[in-house]
Amino acid sequence: MTKAHSPTVELASQLVSRASVTPEDAGCQPLLAERLEALGFDSYWLPVGDVSNLLCLRGAKGPLLLFLGHTDVVPAGDSDKWRSAPFDPQIRDGKLYGRGSADMKGSIAAFISACERLLEGGEGLPGNLRIGVLLTSDEEGPAVDGVRAVAKTLCDLTGPIDWCLVGEPSSEQSLGDSIRVGRRGSLSGEITIEGKQGHVAYPDLADNPLHRLAPVLHTLAETHWDDGTEDFPPTTLQITGIDTDTDERNVIPGRARARFNLRFSPALDADGIRQRIEALLADHAEQAEITWIHSADPFSAPAGPLREAVMAAVEEINGQTPRPNTAGGTSDGRFIAPLGAEVVELGPVNASIHQVDEHVATKDLDDLSAIYQAIITRLAQHSPEPS
Ligand SMILES: [Zn+2]
């Protein structure tokens, strides 16, 4: 880089240069621990298998604001398609390019630099707020050995978690236009129907499993699952794959398989969905099997002090009122919400995440850091002074 950039952009660039494809952390967390320890945070290393998990905590008393983030990134894909190498951070036209710049190394850097401005050699925070930072290197992957695994023991270290601010890229068109106050549940299924293979010219001697699968898929695609709830859009189902055990023009396959995924609102639960689909399948095919992966239940946080602070901070820094919503994929917030925390997600624009040439505007990183700082200050003012 030729000219000096803000501490937020510098730190985001340092993180992008560490190729931390899940479950690798590639040295991101040690760098962040060092920065936080200099501010008086204590570090707790919570590795599980190949996954690095780090909790940094500051303060002994008062309500806790926990910032939740992940240092891992999805693979770069075809590196040749990138204008600059995916793990070589480059700034062009006011944007920082590199894998993880938007999802979500930029927001981690923004939170750390906000803490540095507030805590470095200054008067400290008003009030009595404790601050925690929880980082994992397994959010983009199976998400089993990350926050899900440490959530069980987390409260032993932190005590009750009052507020959880997740740095996932929640913004759509411009920074802060959208914040997440919950997420839909996720349920995947795979249907296998056995038939009898044969020559297409002799269908009487065969049993075509695709002909049984097709009406099932048609019904799945046409079903109106629910109307959603006040906070959640209606449940949706997408068919994600169909295949058979043959690939010939003149052979009736012996087996057919289809995969699908539902993103569901709290109007439904995973068991109810499973029962509906299993009953539908039983109507169409005797020799059918279905396997399920239930990766997330829906969660939502009622409006509370964190949402209030986030809304006010965004308005203060960039003058727009965020739209609270529950769209998007799942996030690790789902493991913290059941612990009783109010969970809100606020991060940069998500338009380029997981794509070739992932990027984030450097101005957005600096504004995000100012917004995080305003959130911390507001919550600290909300927390009673030690008596
Ligand atoms: Zn992410």
Short mmCIF file of C-alpha atoms and ligand atoms in Angstrom, two decimals:
data_model
loop_
_atom_site.label_atom_id
_atom_site.label_comp_id
_atom_site.label_asym_id
_atom_site.label_seq_id
_atom_site.Cartn_x
_atom_site.Cartn_y
_atom_site.Cartn_z
CA MET A 1 0.00 0.00 0.00
CA THR A 2 1.34 3.40 -0.92
CA LYS A 3 -0.40 5.85 1.37
CA ALA A 4 -1.23 5.59 5.04
CA HIS A 5 -4.64 4.29 5.94
CA SER A 6 -6.66 4.37 9.12
CA PRO A 7 -5.88 1.87 11.89
CA THR A 8 -9.13 0.06 10.99
CA VAL A 9 -8.17 -0.39 7.34
CA GLU A 10 -4.58 -1.32 8.28
CA LEU A 11 -5.79 -4.01 10.66
CA ALA A 12 -8.39 -5.31 8.21
CA SER A 13 -5.61 -5.60 5.59
CA GLN A 14 -3.36 -7.48 7.98
CA LEU A 15 -6.18 -9.93 8.65
CA VAL A 16 -6.96 -10.40 4.95
CA SER A 17 -3.30 -11.23 4.27
CA ARG A 18 -3.67 -14.26 6.58
CA ALA A 19 -5.22 -17.01 4.44
CA SER A 20 -7.57 -18.37 7.08
CA VAL A 21 -9.80 -20.72 5.11
CA THR A 22 -12.00 -22.72 7.53
CA PRO A 23 -10.90 -24.19 9.93
CA GLU A 24 -7.55 -22.34 9.72
CA ASP A 25 -7.09 -19.19 11.76
CA ALA A 26 -3.67 -18.51 10.17
CA GLY A 27 -2.55 -16.26 13.03
CA CYS A 28 -5.51 -13.86 13.02
CA GLN A 29 -6.58 -14.54 16.59
CA PRO A 30 -3.08 -14.19 18.14
CA LEU A 31 -2.76 -10.80 16.43
CA LEU A 32 -6.15 -9.70 17.77
CA ALA A 33 -5.46 -11.07 21.27
CA GLU A 34 -2.26 -9.03 21.39
CA ARG A 35 -4.11 -5.84 20.44
CA LEU A 36 -6.84 -6.45 23.03
CA GLU A 37 -4.44 -7.49 25.81
CA ALA A 38 -2.72 -4.12 25.38
CA LEU A 39 -6.10 -2.58 26.32
CA GLY A 40 -6.46 -4.63 29.49
CA PHE A 41 -8.41 -7.60 28.07
CA ASP A 42 -7.69 -11.12 29.37
CA SER A 43 -7.49 -13.87 26.75
CA TYR A 44 -8.96 -17.35 27.06
CA TRP A 45 -8.01 -19.86 24.36
CA LEU A 46 -10.75 -22.41 23.73
CA PRO A 47 -9.57 -24.65 20.87
CA VAL A 48 -11.74 -27.58 19.79
CA GLY A 49 -10.14 -30.04 17.35
CA ASP A 50 -8.67 -28.03 14.44
CA VAL A 51 -10.70 -24.98 15.32
CA SER A 52 -9.32 -21.90 17.10
CA ASN A 53 -11.69 -20.12 19.46
CA LEU A 54 -10.68 -17.06 21.47
CA LEU A 55 -12.49 -15.14 24.16
CA CYS A 56 -11.10 -11.79 25.32
CA LEU A 57 -12.74 -10.13 28.32
CA ARG A 58 -12.30 -6.77 29.98
CA GLY A 59 -13.85 -5.52 33.20
CA ALA A 60 -14.93 -7.26 36.37
CA LYS A 61 -18.42 -5.94 37.01
CA GLY A 62 -21.45 -4.69 35.16
CA PRO A 63 -23.43 -5.82 32.13
CA LEU A 64 -21.53 -7.52 29.32
CA LEU A 65 -21.41 -6.51 25.67
CA LEU A 66 -20.02 -9.44 23.67
CA PHE A 67 -18.78 -8.84 20.12
CA LEU A 68 -19.05 -12.05 18.11
CA GLY A 69 -17.02 -12.68 15.00
CA HIS A 70 -15.28 -15.27 12.85
CA THR A 71 -11.74 -15.16 11.53
CA ASP A 72 -12.24 -17.94 8.97
CA VAL A 73 -13.20 -17.27 5.37
CA VAL A 74 -14.64 -19.31 2.51
CA PRO A 75 -12.14 -20.55 -0.13
CA ALA A 76 -11.09 -18.07 -2.80
CA GLY A 77 -12.57 -20.18 -5.61
CA ASP A 78 -10.79 -19.68 -8.94
CA SER A 79 -7.91 -17.35 -7.97
CA ASP A 80 -7.27 -16.52 -11.64
CA LYS A 81 -10.61 -14.77 -11.82
CA TRP A 82 -9.63 -12.29 -9.10
CA ARG A 83 -8.22 -8.94 -10.26
CA SER A 84 -5.69 -9.14 -7.42
CA ALA A 85 -4.74 -12.25 -5.45
CA PRO A 86 -7.46 -13.11 -2.90
CA PHE A 87 -5.13 -13.01 0.11
CA ASP A 88 -3.12 -10.00 -1.04
CA PRO A 89 -5.08 -7.04 0.35
CA GLN A 90 -5.26 -4.24 -2.23
CA ILE A 91 -6.95 -0.87 -2.06
CA ARG A 92 -8.38 0.41 -5.35
CA ASP A 93 -10.89 3.24 -5.81
CA GLY A 94 -11.54 3.49 -2.08
CA LYS A 95 -12.24 -0.22 -1.67
CA LEU A 96 -10.29 -2.87 0.17
CA TYR A 97 -10.21 -6.05 -1.94
CA GLY A 98 -9.53 -9.54 -0.60
CA ARG A 99 -11.23 -12.66 0.68
CA GLY A 100 -12.79 -11.90 4.05
CA SER A 101 -12.64 -8.11 3.70
CA ALA A 102 -16.45 -7.89 4.03
CA ASP A 103 -17.17 -11.26 5.67
CA MET A 104 -15.98 -10.49 8.25
CA LYS A 105 -12.45 -9.34 8.93
CA GLY A 106 -13.42 -5.72 8.25
CA SER A 107 -15.93 -5.64 11.09
CA ILE A 108 -13.53 -7.33 13.50
CA ALA A 109 -10.94 -4.66 12.69
CA ALA A 110 -13.60 -1.96 13.13
CA PHE A 111 -14.56 -3.24 16.57
CA ILE A 112 -10.94 -3.54 17.75
CA SER A 113 -10.08 -0.01 16.58
CA ALA A 114 -13.23 1.33 18.26
CA CYS A 115 -12.05 -0.25 21.55
CA GLU A 116 -8.59 1.24 21.02
CA ARG A 117 -9.93 4.77 20.58
CA LEU A 118 -12.10 4.39 23.67
CA LEU A 119 -9.64 2.66 25.97
CA GLU A 120 -6.11 3.60 24.92
CA GLY A 121 -4.67 5.91 27.53
CA GLY A 122 -8.00 7.71 27.79
CA GLU A 123 -10.32 8.14 30.70
CA GLY A 124 -11.86 4.75 30.09
CA LEU A 125 -15.55 4.15 29.66
CA PRO A 126 -18.28 5.97 31.48
CA GLY A 127 -20.35 3.61 33.61
CA ASN A 128 -19.60 0.01 34.34
CA LEU A 129 -19.64 -1.95 31.09
CA ARG A 130 -17.73 -5.19 30.56
CA ILE A 131 -16.62 -5.87 26.99
CA GLY A 132 -15.99 -9.31 25.49
CA VAL A 133 -14.79 -10.41 22.06
CA LEU A 134 -15.49 -14.00 20.99
CA LEU A 135 -13.84 -15.21 17.80
CA THR A 136 -13.95 -18.58 16.05
CA SER A 137 -12.31 -20.06 12.97
CA ASP A 138 -15.31 -22.31 12.25
CA GLU A 139 -18.28 -20.24 11.15
CA GLU A 140 -18.15 -20.75 7.38
CA GLY A 141 -17.58 -24.50 7.67
CA PRO A 142 -19.48 -27.11 9.65
CA ALA A 143 -19.86 -24.63 12.57
CA VAL A 144 -19.69 -27.52 15.03
CA ASP A 145 -16.38 -26.94 16.86
CA GLY A 146 -16.77 -23.18 16.96
CA VAL A 147 -19.29 -21.11 18.87
CA ARG A 148 -21.69 -24.05 19.14
CA ALA A 149 -19.05 -26.03 21.07
CA VAL A 150 -17.83 -23.22 23.31
CA ALA A 151 -21.28 -21.77 24.06
CA LYS A 152 -21.70 -24.49 26.69
CA THR A 153 -18.73 -23.31 28.73
CA LEU A 154 -18.81 -19.68 27.72
CA CYS A 155 -21.02 -18.51 30.57
CA ASP A 156 -18.65 -20.04 33.13
CA LEU A 157 -16.09 -17.48 31.97
CA THR A 158 -18.33 -14.55 31.17
CA GLY A 159 -21.27 -14.82 33.54
CA PRO A 160 -24.57 -13.69 32.02
CA ILE A 161 -24.28 -12.16 28.53
CA ASP A 162 -26.53 -9.13 28.26
CA TRP A 163 -25.89 -7.99 24.71
CA CYS A 164 -24.30 -9.70 21.72
CA LEU A 165 -23.25 -7.61 18.73
CA VAL A 166 -22.48 -9.78 15.70
CA GLY A 167 -20.26 -8.29 12.99
CA GLU A 168 -21.78 -10.24 10.08
CA PRO A 169 -22.24 -8.13 6.93
CA SER A 170 -25.88 -7.15 7.46
CA SER A 171 -25.99 -4.08 5.21
CA GLU A 172 -27.50 -4.33 1.74
CA GLN A 173 -27.08 -1.15 -0.33
CA SER A 174 -25.32 1.15 2.11
CA LEU A 175 -23.71 0.81 5.52
CA GLY A 176 -26.31 0.46 8.26
CA ASP A 177 -29.41 0.34 6.04
CA SER A 178 -30.26 -3.05 7.50
CA ILE A 179 -29.59 -4.78 10.80
CA ARG A 180 -30.48 -8.34 11.71
CA VAL A 181 -32.49 -8.96 14.84
CA GLY A 182 -32.90 -12.69 14.30
CA ARG A 183 -32.40 -15.38 11.73
CA ARG A 184 -34.52 -18.06 10.15
CA GLY A 185 -34.06 -21.74 10.90
CA SER A 186 -32.39 -24.07 8.39
CA LEU A 187 -33.41 -27.65 7.62
CA SER A 188 -32.03 -29.76 4.74
CA GLY A 189 -33.38 -33.05 3.49
CA GLU A 190 -32.28 -35.69 0.99
CA ILE A 191 -34.87 -38.02 -0.52
CA THR A 192 -33.83 -41.33 -2.09
CA ILE A 193 -36.41 -43.38 -4.02
CA GLU A 194 -35.58 -46.91 -5.16
CA GLY A 195 -37.11 -48.24 -8.37
CA LYS A 196 -36.11 -50.89 -10.87
CA GLN A 197 -33.65 -50.16 -13.64
CA GLY A 198 -34.61 -51.12 -17.19
CA HIS A 199 -34.66 -50.32 -20.91
CA VAL A 200 -36.70 -47.22 -21.79
CA ALA A 201 -38.41 -49.23 -24.53
CA TYR A 202 -39.69 -51.77 -21.98
CA PRO A 203 -41.14 -49.65 -19.16
CA ASP A 204 -43.41 -52.50 -18.05
CA LEU A 205 -40.29 -54.39 -16.95
CA ALA A 206 -38.93 -51.48 -14.91
CA ASP A 207 -40.08 -49.07 -12.24
CA ASN A 208 -39.00 -45.47 -12.81
CA PRO A 209 -38.21 -43.79 -9.48
CA LEU A 210 -38.06 -40.35 -11.13
CA HIS A 211 -41.74 -40.61 -11.93
CA ARG A 212 -42.44 -40.97 -8.21
CA LEU A 213 -39.96 -38.28 -7.20
CA ALA A 214 -41.24 -35.64 -9.63
CA PRO A 215 -44.71 -35.18 -8.06
CA VAL A 216 -43.16 -35.03 -4.59
CA LEU A 217 -40.80 -32.26 -5.72
CA HIS A 218 -43.63 -30.47 -7.48
CA THR A 219 -45.66 -30.45 -4.27
CA LEU A 220 -42.67 -29.32 -2.19
CA ALA A 221 -42.04 -26.43 -4.56
CA GLU A 222 -45.70 -25.37 -4.63
CA THR A 223 -46.45 -25.67 -0.90
CA HIS A 224 -47.34 -22.55 1.04
CA TRP A 225 -45.63 -23.32 4.33
CA ASP A 226 -46.73 -20.42 6.50
CA ASP A 227 -47.31 -16.67 6.49
CA GLY A 228 -44.20 -15.88 8.53
CA THR A 229 -44.48 -13.81 11.69
CA GLU A 230 -44.25 -10.13 12.52
CA ASP A 231 -40.44 -10.31 12.47
CA PHE A 232 -39.99 -13.09 9.91
CA PRO A 233 -40.77 -13.52 6.22
CA PRO A 234 -42.70 -16.67 5.22
CA THR A 235 -40.86 -19.99 5.17
CA THR A 236 -39.31 -20.93 1.83
CA LEU A 237 -38.13 -24.22 0.33
CA GLN A 238 -35.60 -24.58 -2.46
CA ILE A 239 -34.78 -27.79 -4.32
CA THR A 240 -30.99 -27.86 -4.59
CA GLY A 241 -30.22 -31.02 -6.53
CA ILE A 242 -31.61 -34.02 -8.40
CA ASP A 243 -29.64 -37.02 -9.60
CA THR A 244 -29.96 -40.69 -10.52
CA ASP A 245 -27.68 -43.72 -10.65
CA THR A 246 -27.47 -43.67 -14.46
CA ASP A 247 -26.58 -41.13 -17.11
CA GLU A 248 -27.90 -42.78 -20.26
CA ARG A 249 -30.58 -41.76 -22.74
CA ASN A 250 -32.03 -45.25 -23.00
CA VAL A 251 -31.95 -46.47 -19.40
CA ILE A 252 -34.64 -46.07 -16.78
CA PRO A 253 -32.68 -45.35 -13.59
CA GLY A 254 -32.89 -47.65 -10.60
CA ARG A 255 -32.56 -44.92 -8.03
CA ALA A 256 -33.40 -41.21 -7.86
CA ARG A 257 -32.31 -38.68 -5.31
CA ALA A 258 -33.18 -35.06 -4.55
CA ARG A 259 -31.94 -32.50 -2.06
CA PHE A 260 -33.72 -29.47 -0.71
CA ASN A 261 -33.40 -26.85 2.01
CA LEU A 262 -35.96 -24.89 3.99
CA ARG A 263 -35.41 -21.54 5.66
CA PHE A 264 -38.16 -21.47 8.21
CA SER A 265 -39.81 -18.93 10.48
CA PRO A 266 -40.78 -19.51 14.13
CA ALA A 267 -44.33 -20.18 12.89
CA LEU A 268 -43.04 -23.72 12.19
CA ASP A 269 -40.69 -26.09 13.93
CA ALA A 270 -38.33 -28.61 12.42
CA ASP A 271 -40.26 -31.64 13.70
CA GLY A 272 -43.52 -30.41 12.21
CA ILE A 273 -41.88 -29.80 8.83
CA ARG A 274 -40.29 -33.25 8.87
CA GLN A 275 -43.62 -34.92 9.60
CA ARG A 276 -45.38 -33.06 6.79
CA ILE A 277 -42.73 -34.00 4.24
CA GLU A 278 -42.47 -37.62 5.39
CA ALA A 279 -46.26 -38.01 5.07
CA LEU A 280 -46.16 -36.52 1.57
CA LEU A 281 -43.39 -38.89 0.58
CA ALA A 282 -45.24 -41.91 1.94
CA ASP A 283 -48.19 -41.01 -0.32
CA HIS A 284 -46.03 -41.22 -3.44
CA ALA A 285 -43.39 -43.86 -2.92
CA GLU A 286 -43.16 -46.94 -0.79
CA GLN A 287 -39.46 -47.53 -1.17
CA ALA A 288 -38.32 -44.09 -0.17
CA GLU A 289 -35.89 -42.86 2.41
CA ILE A 290 -35.26 -39.41 3.71
CA THR A 291 -32.34 -38.08 5.73
CA TRP A 292 -32.30 -34.74 7.48
CA ILE A 293 -29.77 -32.16 8.58
CA HIS A 294 -31.24 -29.66 10.99
CA SER A 295 -28.57 -26.99 11.28
CA ALA A 296 -30.41 -24.11 12.92
CA ASP A 297 -33.58 -23.14 14.69
CA PRO A 298 -34.95 -19.66 14.18
CA PHE A 299 -34.11 -17.07 16.78
CA SER A 300 -35.09 -13.48 17.28
CA ALA A 301 -34.32 -10.86 19.86
CA PRO A 302 -37.06 -8.58 21.17
CA ALA A 303 -36.18 -4.89 20.97
CA GLY A 304 -33.99 -3.91 23.92
CA PRO A 305 -31.12 -1.61 24.91
CA LEU A 306 -28.75 -3.06 22.28
CA ARG A 307 -31.13 -2.55 19.37
CA GLU A 308 -31.82 0.96 20.66
CA ALA A 309 -28.09 1.73 20.87
CA VAL A 310 -27.41 0.30 17.39
CA MET A 311 -30.26 2.28 15.79
CA ALA A 312 -29.19 5.51 17.50
CA ALA A 313 -25.49 4.99 16.67
CA VAL A 314 -26.19 4.41 12.96
CA GLU A 315 -28.40 7.50 12.85
CA GLU A 316 -25.73 9.54 14.61
CA ILE A 317 -22.84 8.51 12.35
CA ASN A 318 -24.39 8.24 8.89
CA GLY A 319 -27.82 9.73 9.28
CA GLN A 320 -29.93 6.79 8.21
CA THR A 321 -32.42 4.67 10.10
CA PRO A 322 -31.64 0.96 9.85
CA ARG A 323 -34.35 -1.53 8.96
CA PRO A 324 -34.47 -4.34 11.56
CA ASN A 325 -35.07 -7.68 9.82
CA THR A 326 -34.39 -11.40 9.95
CA ALA A 327 -33.33 -12.10 6.35
CA GLY A 328 -30.11 -13.78 5.28
CA GLY A 329 -28.48 -17.06 6.15
CA THR A 330 -27.86 -18.42 9.60
CA SER A 331 -25.24 -16.90 11.88
CA ASP A 332 -23.43 -17.85 15.06
CA GLY A 333 -25.82 -15.51 16.88
CA ARG A 334 -28.11 -18.57 17.03
CA PHE A 335 -25.83 -20.12 19.65
CA ILE A 336 -25.70 -17.01 21.84
CA ALA A 337 -29.40 -16.06 21.74
CA PRO A 338 -30.45 -19.15 23.78
CA LEU A 339 -28.06 -17.99 26.54
CA GLY A 340 -30.41 -15.08 27.15
CA ALA A 341 -28.52 -12.35 25.29
CA GLU A 342 -30.13 -9.69 23.12
CA VAL A 343 -28.48 -10.36 19.73
CA VAL A 344 -28.16 -7.76 16.97
CA GLU A 345 -26.07 -8.05 13.80
CA LEU A 346 -24.52 -5.01 12.19
CA GLY A 347 -21.74 -5.14 9.62
CA PRO A 348 -20.72 -3.91 6.17
CA VAL A 349 -22.47 -4.26 2.81
CA ASN A 350 -22.87 -7.90 1.87
CA ALA A 351 -23.11 -7.55 -1.93
CA SER A 352 -19.72 -9.16 -2.68
CA ILE A 353 -19.38 -11.72 0.11
CA HIS A 354 -18.27 -15.23 -0.87
CA GLN A 355 -17.69 -13.88 -4.42
CA VAL A 356 -14.66 -13.30 -6.60
CA ASP A 357 -13.22 -9.80 -5.90
CA GLU A 358 -14.85 -9.56 -2.46
CA HIS A 359 -14.42 -5.99 -1.23
CA VAL A 360 -15.53 -3.38 1.25
CA ALA A 361 -15.41 0.44 1.02
CA THR A 362 -12.64 1.78 3.27
CA LYS A 363 -14.93 4.66 4.27
CA ASP A 364 -17.52 2.10 5.39
CA LEU A 365 -14.92 0.42 7.60
CA ASP A 366 -14.06 3.75 9.22
CA ASP A 367 -17.76 4.63 9.63
CA LEU A 368 -18.50 1.18 11.03
CA SER A 369 -15.75 1.64 13.60
CA ALA A 370 -17.28 5.01 14.60
CA ILE A 371 -20.71 3.34 14.86
CA TYR A 372 -19.32 0.52 17.02
CA GLN A 373 -17.66 3.14 19.22
CA ALA A 374 -20.97 5.01 19.61
CA ILE A 375 -22.74 1.72 20.48
CA ILE A 376 -20.19 0.90 23.20
CA THR A 377 -20.44 4.42 24.61
CA ARG A 378 -24.23 4.32 24.69
CA LEU A 379 -24.33 0.94 26.40
CA ALA A 380 -21.70 2.10 28.91
CA GLN A 381 -23.87 5.12 29.73
CA HIS A 382 -26.74 2.69 30.17
CA SER A 383 -24.75 0.67 32.71
CA PRO A 384 -24.78 1.88 36.30
CA GLU A 385 -21.59 3.33 37.79
CA PRO A 386 -19.93 1.11 40.36
CA SER A 387 -21.19 2.08 43.81
ZN ZN B 1 -19.67 -14.30 7.98
#
